[in-house]
Short mmCIF file of C-alpha atoms in Angstrom, two decimals:
data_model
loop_
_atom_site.label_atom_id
_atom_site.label_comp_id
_atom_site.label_asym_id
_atom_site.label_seq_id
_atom_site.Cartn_x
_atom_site.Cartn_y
_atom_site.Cartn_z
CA UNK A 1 -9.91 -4.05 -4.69
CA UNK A 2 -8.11 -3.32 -7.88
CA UNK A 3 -6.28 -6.65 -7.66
CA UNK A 4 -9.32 -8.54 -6.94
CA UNK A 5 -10.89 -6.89 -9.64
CA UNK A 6 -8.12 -7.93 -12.39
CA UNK A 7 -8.64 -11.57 -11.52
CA UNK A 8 -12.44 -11.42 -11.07
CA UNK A 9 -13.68 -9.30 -14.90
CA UNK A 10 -17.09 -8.73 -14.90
CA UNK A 11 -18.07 -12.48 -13.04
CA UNK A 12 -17.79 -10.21 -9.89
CA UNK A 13 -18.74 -7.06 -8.23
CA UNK A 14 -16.44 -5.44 -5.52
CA UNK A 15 -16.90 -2.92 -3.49
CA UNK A 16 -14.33 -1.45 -0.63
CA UNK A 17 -15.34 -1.17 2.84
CA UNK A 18 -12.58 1.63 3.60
CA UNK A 19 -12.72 5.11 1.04
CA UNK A 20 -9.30 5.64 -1.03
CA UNK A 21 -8.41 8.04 0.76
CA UNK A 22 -8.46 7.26 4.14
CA UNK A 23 -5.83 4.50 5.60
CA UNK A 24 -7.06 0.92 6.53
CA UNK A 25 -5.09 1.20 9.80
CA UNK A 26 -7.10 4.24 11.13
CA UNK A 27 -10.68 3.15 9.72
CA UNK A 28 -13.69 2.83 12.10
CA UNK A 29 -16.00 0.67 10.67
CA UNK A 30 -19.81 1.57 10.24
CA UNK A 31 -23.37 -0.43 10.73
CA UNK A 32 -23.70 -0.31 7.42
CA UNK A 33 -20.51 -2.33 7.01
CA UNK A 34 -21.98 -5.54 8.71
CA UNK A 35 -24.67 -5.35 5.74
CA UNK A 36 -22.35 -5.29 2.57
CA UNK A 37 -20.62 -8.21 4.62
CA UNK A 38 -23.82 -10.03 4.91
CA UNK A 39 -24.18 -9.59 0.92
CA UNK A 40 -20.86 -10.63 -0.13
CA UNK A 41 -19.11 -14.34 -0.60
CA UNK A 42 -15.56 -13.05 -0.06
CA UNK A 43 -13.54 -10.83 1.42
CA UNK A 44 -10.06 -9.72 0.82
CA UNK A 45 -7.66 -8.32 3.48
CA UNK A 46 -4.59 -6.68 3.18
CA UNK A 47 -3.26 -8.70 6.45
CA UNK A 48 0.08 -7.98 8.64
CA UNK A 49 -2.83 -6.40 11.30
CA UNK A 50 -3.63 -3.54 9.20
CA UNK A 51 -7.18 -4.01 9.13
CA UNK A 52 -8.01 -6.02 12.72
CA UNK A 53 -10.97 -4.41 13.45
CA UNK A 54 -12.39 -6.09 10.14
CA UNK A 55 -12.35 -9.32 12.43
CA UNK A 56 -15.02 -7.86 15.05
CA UNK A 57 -16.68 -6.87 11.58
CA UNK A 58 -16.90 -10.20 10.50
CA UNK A 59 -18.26 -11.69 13.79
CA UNK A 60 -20.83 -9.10 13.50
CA UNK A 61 -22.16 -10.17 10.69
CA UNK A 62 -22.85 -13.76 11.47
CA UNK A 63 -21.29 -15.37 8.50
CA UNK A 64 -18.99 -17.94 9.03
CA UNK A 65 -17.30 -18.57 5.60
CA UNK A 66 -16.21 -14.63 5.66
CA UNK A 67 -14.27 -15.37 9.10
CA UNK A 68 -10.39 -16.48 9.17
CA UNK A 69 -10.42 -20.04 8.27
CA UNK A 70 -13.55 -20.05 6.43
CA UNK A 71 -13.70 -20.66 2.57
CA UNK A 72 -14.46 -16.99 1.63
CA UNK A 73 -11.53 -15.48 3.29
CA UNK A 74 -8.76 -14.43 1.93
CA UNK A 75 -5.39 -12.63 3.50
CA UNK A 76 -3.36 -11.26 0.86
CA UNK A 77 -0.42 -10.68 2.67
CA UNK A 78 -0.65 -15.36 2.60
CA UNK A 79 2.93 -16.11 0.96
CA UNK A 80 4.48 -12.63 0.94
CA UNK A 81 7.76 -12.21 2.07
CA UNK A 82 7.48 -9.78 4.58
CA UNK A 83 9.75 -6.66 5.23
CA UNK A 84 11.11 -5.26 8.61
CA UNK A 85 9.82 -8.12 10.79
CA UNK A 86 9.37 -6.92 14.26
CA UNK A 87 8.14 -9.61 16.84
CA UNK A 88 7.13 -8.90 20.24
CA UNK A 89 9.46 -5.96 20.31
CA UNK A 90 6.30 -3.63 19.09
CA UNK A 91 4.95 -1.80 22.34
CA UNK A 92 2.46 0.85 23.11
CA UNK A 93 5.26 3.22 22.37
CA UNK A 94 5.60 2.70 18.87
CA UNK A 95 2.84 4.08 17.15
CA UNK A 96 1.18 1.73 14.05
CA UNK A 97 4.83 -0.18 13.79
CA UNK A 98 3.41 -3.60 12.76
CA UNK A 99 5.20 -7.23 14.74
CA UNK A 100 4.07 -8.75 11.55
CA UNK A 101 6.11 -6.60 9.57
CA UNK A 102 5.82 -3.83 6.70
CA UNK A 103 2.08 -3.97 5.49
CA UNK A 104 2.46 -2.04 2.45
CA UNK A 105 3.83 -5.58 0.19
CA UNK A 106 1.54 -4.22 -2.81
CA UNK A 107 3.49 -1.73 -3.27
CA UNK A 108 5.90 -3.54 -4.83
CA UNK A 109 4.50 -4.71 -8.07
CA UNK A 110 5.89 -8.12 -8.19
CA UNK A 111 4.16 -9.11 -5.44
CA UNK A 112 0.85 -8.49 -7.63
CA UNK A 113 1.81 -12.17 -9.12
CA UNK A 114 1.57 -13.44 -5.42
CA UNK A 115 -1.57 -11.52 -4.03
CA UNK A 116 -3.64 -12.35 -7.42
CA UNK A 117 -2.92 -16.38 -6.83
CA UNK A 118 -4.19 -15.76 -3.39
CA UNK A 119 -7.37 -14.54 -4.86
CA UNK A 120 -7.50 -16.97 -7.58
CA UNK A 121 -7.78 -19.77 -5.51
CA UNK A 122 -10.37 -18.78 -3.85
CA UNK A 123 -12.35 -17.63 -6.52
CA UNK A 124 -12.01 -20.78 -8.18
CA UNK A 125 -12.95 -22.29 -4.43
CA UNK A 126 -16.29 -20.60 -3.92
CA UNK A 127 -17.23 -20.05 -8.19
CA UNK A 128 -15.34 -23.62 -9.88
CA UNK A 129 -17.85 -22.59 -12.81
CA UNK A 130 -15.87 -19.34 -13.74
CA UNK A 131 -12.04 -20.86 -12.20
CA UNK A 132 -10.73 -20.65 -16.14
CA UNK A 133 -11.99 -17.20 -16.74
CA UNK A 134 -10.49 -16.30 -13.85
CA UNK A 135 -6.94 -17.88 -14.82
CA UNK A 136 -7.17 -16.06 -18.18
CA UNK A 137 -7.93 -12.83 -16.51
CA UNK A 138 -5.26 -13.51 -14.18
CA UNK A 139 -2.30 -14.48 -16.70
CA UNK A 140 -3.45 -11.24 -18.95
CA UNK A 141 -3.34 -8.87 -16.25
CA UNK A 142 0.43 -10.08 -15.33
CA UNK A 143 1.40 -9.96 -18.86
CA UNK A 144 0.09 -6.12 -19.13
CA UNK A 145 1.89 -5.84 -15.36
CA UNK A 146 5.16 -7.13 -16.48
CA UNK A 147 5.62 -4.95 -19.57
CA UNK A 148 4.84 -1.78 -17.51
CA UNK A 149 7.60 -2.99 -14.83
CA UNK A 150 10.25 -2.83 -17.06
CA UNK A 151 8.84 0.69 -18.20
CA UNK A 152 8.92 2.02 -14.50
CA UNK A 153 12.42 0.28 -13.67
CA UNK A 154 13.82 2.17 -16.68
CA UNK A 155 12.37 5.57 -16.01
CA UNK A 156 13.05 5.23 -12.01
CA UNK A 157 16.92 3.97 -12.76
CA UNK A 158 17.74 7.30 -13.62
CA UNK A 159 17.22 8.70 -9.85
CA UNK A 160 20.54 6.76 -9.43
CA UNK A 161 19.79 6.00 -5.82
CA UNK A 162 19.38 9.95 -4.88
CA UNK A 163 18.27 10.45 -1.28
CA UNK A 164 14.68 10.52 -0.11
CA UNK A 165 12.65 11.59 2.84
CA UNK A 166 9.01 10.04 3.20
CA UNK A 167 6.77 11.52 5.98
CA UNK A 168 5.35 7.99 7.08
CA UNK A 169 7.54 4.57 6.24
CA UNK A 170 5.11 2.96 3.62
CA UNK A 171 7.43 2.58 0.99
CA UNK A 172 10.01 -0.29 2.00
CA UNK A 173 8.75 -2.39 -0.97
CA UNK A 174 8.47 0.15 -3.13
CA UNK A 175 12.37 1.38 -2.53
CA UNK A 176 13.42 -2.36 -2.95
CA UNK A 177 11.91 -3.14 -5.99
CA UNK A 178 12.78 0.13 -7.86
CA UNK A 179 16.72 0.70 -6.10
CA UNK A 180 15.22 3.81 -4.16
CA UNK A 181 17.12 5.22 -1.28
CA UNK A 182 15.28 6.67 1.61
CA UNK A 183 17.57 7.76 4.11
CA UNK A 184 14.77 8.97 6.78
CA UNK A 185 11.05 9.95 8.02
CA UNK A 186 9.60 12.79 9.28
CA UNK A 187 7.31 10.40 11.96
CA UNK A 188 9.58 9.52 14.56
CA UNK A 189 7.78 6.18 14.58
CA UNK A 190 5.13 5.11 12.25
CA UNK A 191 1.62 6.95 13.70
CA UNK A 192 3.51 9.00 16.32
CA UNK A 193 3.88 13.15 14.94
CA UNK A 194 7.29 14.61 14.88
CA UNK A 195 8.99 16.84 17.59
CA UNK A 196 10.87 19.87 17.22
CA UNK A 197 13.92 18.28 17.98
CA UNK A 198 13.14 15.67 15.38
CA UNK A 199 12.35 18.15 12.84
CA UNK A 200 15.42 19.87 13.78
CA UNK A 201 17.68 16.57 13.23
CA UNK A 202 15.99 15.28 9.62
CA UNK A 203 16.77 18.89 8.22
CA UNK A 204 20.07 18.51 9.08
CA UNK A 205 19.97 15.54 7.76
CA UNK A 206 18.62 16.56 4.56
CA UNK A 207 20.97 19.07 3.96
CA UNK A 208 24.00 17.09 4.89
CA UNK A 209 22.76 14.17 2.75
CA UNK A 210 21.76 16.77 0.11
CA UNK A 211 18.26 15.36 0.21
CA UNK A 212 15.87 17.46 -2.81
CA UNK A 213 12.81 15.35 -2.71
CA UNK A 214 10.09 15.00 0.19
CA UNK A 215 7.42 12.53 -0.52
CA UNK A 216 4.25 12.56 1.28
CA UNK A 217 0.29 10.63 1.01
CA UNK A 218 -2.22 13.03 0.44
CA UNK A 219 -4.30 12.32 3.95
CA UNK A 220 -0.80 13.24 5.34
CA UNK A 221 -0.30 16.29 7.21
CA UNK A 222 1.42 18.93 4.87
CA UNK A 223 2.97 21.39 7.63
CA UNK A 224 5.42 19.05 8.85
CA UNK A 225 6.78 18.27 5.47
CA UNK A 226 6.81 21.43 3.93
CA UNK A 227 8.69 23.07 6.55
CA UNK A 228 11.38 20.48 6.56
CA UNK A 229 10.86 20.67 2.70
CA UNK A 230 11.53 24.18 2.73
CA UNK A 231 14.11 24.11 4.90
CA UNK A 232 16.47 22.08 3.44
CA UNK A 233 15.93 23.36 -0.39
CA UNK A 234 13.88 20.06 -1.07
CA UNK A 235 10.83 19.60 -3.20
CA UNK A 236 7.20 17.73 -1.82
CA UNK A 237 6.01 15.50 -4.03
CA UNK A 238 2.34 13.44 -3.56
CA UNK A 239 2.47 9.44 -3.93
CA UNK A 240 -0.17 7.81 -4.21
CA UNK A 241 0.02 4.83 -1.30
CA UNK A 242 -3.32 3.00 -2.55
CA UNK A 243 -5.32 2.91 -5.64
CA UNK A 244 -7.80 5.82 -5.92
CA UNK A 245 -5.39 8.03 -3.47
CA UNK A 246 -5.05 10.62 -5.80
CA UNK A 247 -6.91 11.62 -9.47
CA UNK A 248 -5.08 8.93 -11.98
CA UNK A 249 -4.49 6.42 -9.41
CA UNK A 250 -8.17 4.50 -10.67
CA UNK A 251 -6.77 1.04 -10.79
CA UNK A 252 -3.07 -0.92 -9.92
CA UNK A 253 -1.30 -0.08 -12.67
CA UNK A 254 -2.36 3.54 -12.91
CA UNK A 255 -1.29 3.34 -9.54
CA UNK A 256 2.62 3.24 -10.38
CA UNK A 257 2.15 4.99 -13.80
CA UNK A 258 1.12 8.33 -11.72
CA UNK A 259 3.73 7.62 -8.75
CA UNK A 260 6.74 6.73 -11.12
CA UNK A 261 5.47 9.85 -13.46
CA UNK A 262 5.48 12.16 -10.09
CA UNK A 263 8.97 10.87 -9.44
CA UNK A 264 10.55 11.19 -12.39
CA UNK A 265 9.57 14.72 -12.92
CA UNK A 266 10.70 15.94 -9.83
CA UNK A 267 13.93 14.61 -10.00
CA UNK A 268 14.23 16.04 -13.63
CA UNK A 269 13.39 19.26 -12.16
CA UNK A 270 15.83 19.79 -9.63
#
């Protein structure tokens, strides 16, 4: 949404079909869905099959340009290069792993430049009138994007690759982009909850890898992680994976500003 939004200005209204705090993957879509579909001339995925029940959605309600293929659709995941690629070896098994990879690309703010030319194009498709208000809203946002980059890479150097634990793999883009070194998960695969025996192993883990910082979402379970937390001496600290996840997090770059703040403190802190 926030993305959309940056590109859009005030020529457009959006509105999210799935609530902040609540992940895309696990959202079951409600009647009054089909009628805010039936209102709008795009929609904007986030792709990599997080959000396939949007395509029953969209056959629901009856509008052809909102369906894949048609003029008003756009997959924002279109020209990403995609992290931990999987195939057909997914099975019923493995939880929410993904064959079409790592769905969680916006969390690495240079693909903003990527997703936002998505968009773009087809708002400049389905409104030509407003196509060089939207390039000017476009190229500012990226300017005000690229400054705060170099402010995050700065402040999130000085974790010096320390060890991290995440509760649920959403942060592959994330960890590339800013040099961050996760070294495990609490889900033994993504969607699946942890044994004992699992728990068991990451504490070890943690303590032989001297791991102080736990990171989990805040619609993530918090036993699990603080009793590994507390088990191995580390700290839990709340990211934000999606705009409006936490109280800060009201558009993208708000979105790292809290996240990179939340970091940085806790590592100062140890």
């Amino acid at each position: 949404r926030s993305l959309t939004e940056a590109v859009g200005g005030d020529r457009i209204a959006v509105a999210s079909l799935v609530p902040a705090s609540m992940d895309a993957e696990d959202y079951q879509p409600k009647p009054e869905d089909v009628l805010r579909l039936r209102c709008a001339r795009m929609v904007v995925r986030v792709g990599l099959d997080y959000d396939l029940w949007l395509d029953r959605l969209l056959l629901q309600a009856g509008e052809p340009e909102l369906r894949r293929g048609g003029s008003g659709h756009v997959d924002a995941s279109f020209a990403i290069a995609v992290l931990e690629l999987r195939g057909m070896s997914v099975g019923p098994g493995d939880g929410h792993a993904h064959g079409s990879g790592n769905p969680h690309y916006w969390l690495d703010p240079k693909n903003a430049e990527i997703v936002t030319g998505t968009i773009l194009e087809a708002l400049a498709r389905i409104d030509p009138a407003g196509a060089s208000g939207y390039e000017a809203n476009r190229l500012a946002f990226l300017a005000r994007l690229d400054a705060k980059l170099k402010e995050w890479e700065a402040r999130l150097s000085r974790l010096d690759a320390a060890p991290l634990v995440a509760y649920h793999n959403s942060w592959p883009y994330f960890a590339r982009r800013f040099r961050l070194n996760f070294v495990g998960f609490i889900e033994i695969k993504p969607g699946i909850p942890p044994s004992a025996s699992h728990l068991a192993r990451m504490i070890e883990t943690m303590r032989a890898r001297s791991v102080r910082i736990v990171i989990r979402e805040p619609n993530e379970a918090k036993r699990d992680v603080e009793f590994v937390a507390r088990s191995a001496g580390a700290k839990v600290v709340v990211l934000a994976a999606s705009v409006g996840a936490l109280p800060g997090t009201g558009d993208y770059i708000s979105l790292f500003d809290t996240n990179v703040a939340a970091l940085e403190s806790a590592f100062t802190a140890r």
